[in-house]
Tab-separated table of C-alpha atoms in Angstrom:
chain	number	residue	atom	x	y	z
A	1	MET	CA	268.944	197.697	315.994
A	2	ALA	CA	271.540	198.186	318.742
A	3	ALA	CA	274.022	199.538	316.191
A	4	ASP	CA	271.479	202.122	315.017
A	5	THR	CA	270.908	203.230	318.605
A	6	ALA	CA	274.661	203.468	319.264
A	7	ILE	CA	275.183	205.577	316.141
A	8	PHE	CA	272.296	207.886	317.116
A	9	VAL	CA	273.674	208.363	320.641
A	10	SER	CA	277.195	208.964	319.376
A	11	LYS	CA	275.916	211.622	316.964
A	12	ARG	CA	274.153	213.380	319.821
A	13	LEU	CA	277.291	213.185	321.952
A	14	GLN	CA	279.379	214.558	319.087
A	15	ARG	CA	277.104	217.588	318.868
A	16	ALA	CA	277.281	218.145	322.619
A	17	ALA	CA	281.063	217.751	322.657
A	18	PHE	CA	281.410	220.151	319.728
A	19	ALA	CA	279.242	222.720	321.518
A	20	VAL	CA	281.363	222.448	324.664
A	21	LEU	CA	284.573	222.844	322.664
A	22	CYS	CA	283.147	225.920	320.946
A	23	LEU	CA	282.272	227.463	324.300
A	24	ILE	CA	285.774	226.794	325.623
A	25	ALA	CA	287.317	228.322	322.514
A	26	ALA	CA	285.070	231.384	322.867
A	27	GLN	CA	286.219	231.811	326.476
A	28	PHE	CA	289.871	231.772	325.374
A	29	VAL	CA	289.199	234.309	322.616
A	30	LEU	CA	287.346	236.666	324.936
A	31	ALA	CA	290.023	236.338	327.621
A	32	SER	CA	292.776	237.167	325.145
A	33	CYS	CA	290.935	240.312	323.986
A	34	GLU	CA	290.845	241.932	327.426
A	35	PRO	CA	293.767	244.316	327.889
A	36	GLU	CA	296.023	243.582	330.831
A	37	PRO	CA	297.220	246.521	332.920
A	38	SER	CA	300.780	247.429	332.124
A	39	PRO	CA	303.332	247.769	334.943
A	40	MET	CA	303.895	251.438	334.067
A	41	ALA	CA	300.208	252.247	334.448
A	42	ALA	CA	300.152	250.483	337.824
A	43	ARG	CA	303.149	252.532	339.006
A	44	VAL	CA	301.622	255.826	337.871
A	45	SER	CA	298.363	255.094	339.682
A	46	THR	CA	300.187	254.258	342.938
A	47	LEU	CA	302.312	257.419	342.759
A	48	GLY	CA	299.249	259.615	342.310
A	49	GLY	CA	298.900	260.167	346.078
A	50	TYR	CA	302.349	261.761	346.494
């Protein structure tokens, strides 16, 4: 009986852990898709006032 309960809990924890890992992976994918400003673009925008 205790073994059945332990297996049931571990299955639930596996699902939760998998969901958390998927969310972390999605964050990394979305962060890598955002373009970073290039140094040249930053220089051009600062020289616009001259």
